[in-house]
PDB file of C-alpha atoms in Angstrom:
ATOM      1  CA  UNK A   1     173.156 -55.652   7.230  1.00  0.00           C
ATOM      2  CA  UNK A   2     176.461 -56.832   5.910  1.00  0.00           C
ATOM      3  CA  UNK A   3     179.747 -54.984   6.461  1.00  0.00           C
ATOM      4  CA  UNK A   4     179.652 -53.048   3.182  1.00  0.00           C
ATOM      5  CA  UNK A   5     176.109 -51.825   3.820  1.00  0.00           C
ATOM      6  CA  UNK A   6     177.019 -50.698   7.334  1.00  0.00           C
ATOM      7  CA  UNK A   7     180.122 -48.902   6.029  1.00  0.00           C
ATOM      8  CA  UNK A   8     178.133 -47.058   3.348  1.00  0.00           C
ATOM      9  CA  UNK A   9     175.342 -46.276   5.810  1.00  0.00           C
ATOM     10  CA  UNK A  10     177.892 -44.944   8.318  1.00  0.00           C
ATOM     11  CA  UNK A  11     179.512 -42.672   5.722  1.00  0.00           C
ATOM     12  CA  UNK A  12     176.136 -41.311   4.585  1.00  0.00           C
ATOM     13  CA  UNK A  13     175.143 -40.689   8.201  1.00  0.00           C
ATOM     14  CA  UNK A  14     178.471 -38.992   8.885  1.00  0.00           C
ATOM     15  CA  UNK A  15     178.029 -36.720   5.858  1.00  0.00           C
ATOM     16  CA  UNK A  16     174.496 -35.747   6.948  1.00  0.00           C
ATOM     17  CA  UNK A  17     175.551 -35.080  10.532  1.00  0.00           C
ATOM     18  CA  UNK A  18     178.524 -32.948   9.495  1.00  0.00           C
ATOM     19  CA  UNK A  19     176.341 -31.054   6.998  1.00  0.00           C
ATOM     20  CA  UNK A  20     173.755 -30.354   9.683  1.00  0.00           C
ATOM     21  CA  UNK A  21     176.390 -29.235  12.174  1.00  0.00           C
ATOM     22  CA  UNK A  22     177.796 -26.718   9.713  1.00  0.00           C
ATOM     23  CA  UNK A  23     174.397 -25.025   9.382  1.00  0.00           C
ATOM     24  CA  UNK A  24     172.918 -22.628  11.916  1.00  0.00           C
ATOM     25  CA  UNK A  25     170.534 -24.483  14.214  1.00  0.00           C
ATOM     26  CA  UNK A  26     169.028 -24.075  17.683  1.00  0.00           C
ATOM     27  CA  UNK A  27     171.645 -25.040  20.269  1.00  0.00           C
ATOM     28  CA  UNK A  28     169.081 -26.657  22.530  1.00  0.00           C
ATOM     29  CA  UNK A  29     167.720 -28.935  19.823  1.00  0.00           C
ATOM     30  CA  UNK A  30     167.465 -32.594  20.738  1.00  0.00           C
ATOM     31  CA  UNK A  31     167.537 -33.904  17.172  1.00  0.00           C
ATOM     32  CA  UNK A  32     171.215 -34.862  17.096  1.00  0.00           C
ATOM     33  CA  UNK A  33     171.042 -36.326  20.592  1.00  0.00           C
ATOM     34  CA  UNK A  34     168.112 -38.558  19.633  1.00  0.00           C
ATOM     35  CA  UNK A  35     169.824 -39.453  16.372  1.00  0.00           C
ATOM     36  CA  UNK A  36     173.035 -40.358  18.227  1.00  0.00           C
ATOM     37  CA  UNK A  37     171.134 -42.540  20.652  1.00  0.00           C
ATOM     38  CA  UNK A  38     169.337 -44.272  17.766  1.00  0.00           C
ATOM     39  CA  UNK A  39     172.670 -44.962  16.057  1.00  0.00           C
ATOM     40  CA  UNK A  40     174.135 -46.345  19.275  1.00  0.00           C
ATOM     41  CA  UNK A  41     171.070 -48.503  19.822  1.00  0.00           C
ATOM     42  CA  UNK A  42     171.204 -49.772  16.227  1.00  0.00           C
ATOM     43  CA  UNK A  43     174.851 -50.704  16.678  1.00  0.00           C
ATOM     44  CA  UNK A  44     174.204 -52.570  19.908  1.00  0.00           C
ATOM     45  CA  UNK A  45     171.042 -54.208  18.546  1.00  0.00           C
ATOM     46  CA  UNK A  46     172.883 -55.204  15.350  1.00  0.00           C
ATOM     47  CA  UNK A  47     175.032 -57.500  17.436  1.00  0.00           C
ATOM     48  CA  UNK A  48     178.562 -58.555  16.765  1.00  0.00           C
ATOM     49  CA  UNK A  49     179.943 -55.833  18.992  1.00  0.00           C
ATOM     50  CA  UNK A  50     181.856 -58.483  20.883  1.00  0.00           C
ATOM     51  CA  UNK A  51     183.201 -61.738  19.547  1.00  0.00           C
ATOM     52  CA  UNK A  52     181.492 -64.936  20.707  1.00  0.00           C
ATOM     53  CA  UNK A  53     184.215 -65.482  23.265  1.00  0.00           C
ATOM     54  CA  UNK A  54     185.511 -61.956  23.831  1.00  0.00           C
ATOM     55  CA  UNK A  55     189.135 -61.496  24.723  1.00  0.00           C
ATOM     56  CA  UNK A  56     190.398 -58.955  27.216  1.00  0.00           C
ATOM     57  CA  UNK A  57     192.021 -57.137  24.283  1.00  0.00           C
ATOM     58  CA  UNK A  58     188.729 -57.037  22.373  1.00  0.00           C
ATOM     59  CA  UNK A  59     186.861 -55.589  25.335  1.00  0.00           C
ATOM     60  CA  UNK A  60     189.690 -53.087  25.906  1.00  0.00           C
ATOM     61  CA  UNK A  61     189.513 -51.902  22.282  1.00  0.00           C
ATOM     62  CA  UNK A  62     185.749 -51.389  22.585  1.00  0.00           C
ATOM     63  CA  UNK A  63     186.277 -49.419  25.800  1.00  0.00           C
ATOM     64  CA  UNK A  64     188.936 -47.272  24.110  1.00  0.00           C
ATOM     65  CA  UNK A  65     186.561 -46.697  21.172  1.00  0.00           C
ATOM     66  CA  UNK A  66     183.804 -45.560  23.531  1.00  0.00           C
ATOM     67  CA  UNK A  67     186.116 -43.187  25.410  1.00  0.00           C
ATOM     68  CA  UNK A  68     187.474 -41.835  22.121  1.00  0.00           C
ATOM     69  CA  UNK A  69     183.959 -41.298  20.794  1.00  0.00           C
ATOM     70  CA  UNK A  70     182.915 -39.245  23.812  1.00  0.00           C
ATOM     71  CA  UNK A  71     186.227 -37.329  23.872  1.00  0.00           C
ATOM     72  CA  UNK A  72     185.987 -36.403  20.198  1.00  0.00           C
ATOM     73  CA  UNK A  73     182.354 -35.391  20.697  1.00  0.00           C
ATOM     74  CA  UNK A  74     183.493 -33.087  23.505  1.00  0.00           C
ATOM     75  CA  UNK A  75     186.293 -31.679  21.357  1.00  0.00           C
ATOM     76  CA  UNK A  76     183.906 -30.916  18.498  1.00  0.00           C
ATOM     77  CA  UNK A  77     181.357 -29.383  20.890  1.00  0.00           C
ATOM     78  CA  UNK A  78     184.070 -27.008  22.050  1.00  0.00           C
ATOM     79  CA  UNK A  79     184.727 -25.907  18.434  1.00  0.00           C
ATOM     80  CA  UNK A  80     181.076 -25.104  17.686  1.00  0.00           C
ATOM     81  CA  UNK A  81     180.140 -21.430  17.818  1.00  0.00           C
ATOM     82  CA  UNK A  82     177.240 -20.911  20.248  1.00  0.00           C
ATOM     83  CA  UNK A  83     175.488 -17.568  20.735  1.00  0.00           C
ATOM     84  CA  UNK A  84     172.232 -16.136  22.021  1.00  0.00           C
ATOM     85  CA  UNK A  85     170.079 -13.794  19.959  1.00  0.00           C
ATOM     86  CA  UNK A  86     168.194 -10.856  21.454  1.00  0.00           C
ATOM     87  CA  UNK A  87     165.008 -12.959  21.567  1.00  0.00           C
ATOM     88  CA  UNK A  88     166.749 -15.336  23.991  1.00  0.00           C
ATOM     89  CA  UNK A  89     167.157 -18.287  21.605  1.00  0.00           C
ATOM     90  CA  UNK A  90     170.578 -19.950  21.658  1.00  0.00           C
ATOM     91  CA  UNK A  91     172.001 -20.899  18.267  1.00  0.00           C
ATOM     92  CA  UNK A  92     174.928 -23.087  17.230  1.00  0.00           C
ATOM     93  CA  UNK A  93     176.980 -23.459  14.079  1.00  0.00           C
ATOM     94  CA  UNK A  94     180.052 -25.528  13.325  1.00  0.00           C
ATOM     95  CA  UNK A  95     183.299 -23.839  12.356  1.00  0.00           C
ATOM     96  CA  UNK A  96     186.291 -24.825  10.263  1.00  0.00           C
ATOM     97  CA  UNK A  97     187.721 -26.230  13.506  1.00  0.00           C
ATOM     98  CA  UNK A  98     184.666 -28.466  13.800  1.00  0.00           C
ATOM     99  CA  UNK A  99     185.431 -29.907  10.356  1.00  0.00           C
ATOM    100  CA  UNK A 100     189.072 -30.407  11.354  1.00  0.00           C
ATOM    101  CA  UNK A 101     187.987 -32.164  14.545  1.00  0.00           C
ATOM    102  CA  UNK A 102     185.711 -34.452  12.496  1.00  0.00           C
ATOM    103  CA  UNK A 103     188.660 -35.315  10.241  1.00  0.00           C
ATOM    104  CA  UNK A 104     190.888 -36.090  13.234  1.00  0.00           C
ATOM    105  CA  UNK A 105     188.101 -38.149  14.809  1.00  0.00           C
ATOM    106  CA  UNK A 106     187.657 -40.155  11.618  1.00  0.00           C
ATOM    107  CA  UNK A 107     191.415 -40.698  11.256  1.00  0.00           C
ATOM    108  CA  UNK A 108     191.698 -41.829  14.890  1.00  0.00           C
ATOM    109  CA  UNK A 109     188.832 -44.281  14.389  1.00  0.00           C
ATOM    110  CA  UNK A 110     190.551 -45.707  11.293  1.00  0.00           C
ATOM    111  CA  UNK A 111     193.848 -45.963  13.181  1.00  0.00           C
ATOM    112  CA  UNK A 112     192.172 -47.852  16.011  1.00  0.00           C
ATOM    113  CA  UNK A 113     190.492 -50.128  13.470  1.00  0.00           C
ATOM    114  CA  UNK A 114     193.861 -50.819  11.831  1.00  0.00           C
ATOM    115  CA  UNK A 115     195.550 -51.398  15.191  1.00  0.00           C
ATOM    116  CA  UNK A 116     192.833 -53.877  16.167  1.00  0.00           C
ATOM    117  CA  UNK A 117     193.319 -55.719  12.875  1.00  0.00           C
ATOM    118  CA  UNK A 118     197.074 -55.817  13.398  1.00  0.00           C
ATOM    119  CA  UNK A 119     196.491 -57.320  16.849  1.00  0.00           C
ATOM    120  CA  UNK A 120     194.330 -60.053  15.348  1.00  0.00           C
ATOM    121  CA  UNK A 121     190.904 -58.689  16.276  1.00  0.00           C
ATOM    122  CA  UNK A 122     188.112 -59.143  13.778  1.00  0.00           C
ATOM    123  CA  UNK A 123     186.224 -56.134  12.454  1.00  0.00           C
ATOM    124  CA  UNK A 124     182.890 -55.557  14.139  1.00  0.00           C
ATOM    125  CA  UNK A 125     180.660 -53.503  11.816  1.00  0.00           C
ATOM    126  CA  UNK A 126     178.304 -52.635  14.660  1.00  0.00           C
ATOM    127  CA  UNK A 127     181.168 -50.872  16.444  1.00  0.00           C
ATOM    128  CA  UNK A 128     181.179 -48.166  13.751  1.00  0.00           C
ATOM    129  CA  UNK A 129     177.538 -47.352  14.482  1.00  0.00           C
ATOM    130  CA  UNK A 130     178.126 -47.359  18.232  1.00  0.00           C
ATOM    131  CA  UNK A 131     181.153 -45.056  17.825  1.00  0.00           C
ATOM    132  CA  UNK A 132     179.191 -42.691  15.548  1.00  0.00           C
ATOM    133  CA  UNK A 133     176.210 -42.655  17.883  1.00  0.00           C
ATOM    134  CA  UNK A 134     178.236 -42.004  21.021  1.00  0.00           C
ATOM    135  CA  UNK A 135     180.279 -39.225  19.455  1.00  0.00           C
ATOM    136  CA  UNK A 136     177.241 -37.452  17.979  1.00  0.00           C
ATOM    137  CA  UNK A 137     175.267 -37.778  21.230  1.00  0.00           C
ATOM    138  CA  UNK A 138     178.166 -36.467  23.344  1.00  0.00           C
ATOM    139  CA  UNK A 139     178.593 -33.465  21.081  1.00  0.00           C
ATOM    140  CA  UNK A 140     174.847 -32.747  21.067  1.00  0.00           C
ATOM    141  CA  UNK A 141     174.619 -32.848  24.859  1.00  0.00           C
ATOM    142  CA  UNK A 142     177.588 -30.519  25.318  1.00  0.00           C
ATOM    143  CA  UNK A 143     176.492 -28.001  22.668  1.00  0.00           C
ATOM    144  CA  UNK A 144     173.003 -27.887  24.211  1.00  0.00           C
ATOM    145  CA  UNK A 145     174.585 -27.387  27.630  1.00  0.00           C
ATOM    146  CA  UNK A 146     176.665 -24.489  26.319  1.00  0.00           C
ATOM    147  CA  UNK A 147     173.515 -22.971  24.845  1.00  0.00           C
ATOM    148  CA  UNK A 148     171.691 -23.262  28.176  1.00  0.00           C
ATOM    149  CA  UNK A 149     174.656 -21.745  30.040  1.00  0.00           C
ATOM    150  CA  UNK A 150     174.384 -18.595  27.933  1.00  0.00           C
ATOM    151  CA  UNK A 151     170.991 -17.929  29.473  1.00  0.00           C
ATOM    152  CA  UNK A 152     171.965 -18.382  33.090  1.00  0.00           C
ATOM    153  CA  UNK A 153     171.574 -15.195  35.059  1.00  0.00           C
ATOM    154  CA  UNK A 154     174.339 -13.822  37.223  1.00  0.00           C
ATOM    155  CA  UNK A 155     173.505 -14.511  40.901  1.00  0.00           C
ATOM    156  CA  UNK A 156     171.805 -11.623  42.680  1.00  0.00           C
ATOM    157  CA  UNK A 157     173.755 -12.248  45.889  1.00  0.00           C
ATOM    158  CA  UNK A 158     177.353 -11.266  46.512  1.00  0.00           C
ATOM    159  CA  UNK A 159     179.598 -13.743  48.382  1.00  0.00           C
ATOM    160  CA  UNK A 160     180.701 -12.524  51.807  1.00  0.00           C
ATOM    161  CA  UNK A 161     184.346 -12.581  50.764  1.00  0.00           C
ATOM    162  CA  UNK A 162     183.657 -10.201  47.880  1.00  0.00           C
ATOM    163  CA  UNK A 163     182.758  -6.584  48.633  1.00  0.00           C
ATOM    164  CA  UNK A 164     179.656  -5.220  46.929  1.00  0.00           C
ATOM    165  CA  UNK A 165     180.253  -3.287  43.740  1.00  0.00           C
ATOM    166  CA  UNK A 166     183.193  -5.385  42.483  1.00  0.00           C
ATOM    167  CA  UNK A 167     182.945  -7.370  39.272  1.00  0.00           C
ATOM    168  CA  UNK A 168     181.858 -10.916  39.877  1.00  0.00           C
TER     169      UNK A 168
END
């Protein structure tokens, strides 16, 4: 794929992911995790992630992109509403804060892209797919984890340092 096709594909994917996150869905679903991993794999497989002779700066920018992707995924996971119904199923739905976090994530990615260009790095279209995949996968893992945590029972034992009958 050329750069324009990857850019259009990335925007379409982003729109679909955001749309899906704003709808009520099972919190433990693996769909977004699998999708994120596929996007990451497509970006890595697409090549061009690193220049032919990568510079320290180029590798550093990719590392910063990866850390940013996971951090923004964690931030968005924190903004998603997660609850458990009476039947025991955990559900998740994005909030207005989730949309705001997506906007900040997108702006930060563009800023990093611009900074890389200003430093003389060439644009790597595959990096957009890797960033999208990592951020979606991180968010999916953390939302699913929050959903699972809702179902954890309170321990039946009371620690020795806490007298029986007190709130745990």
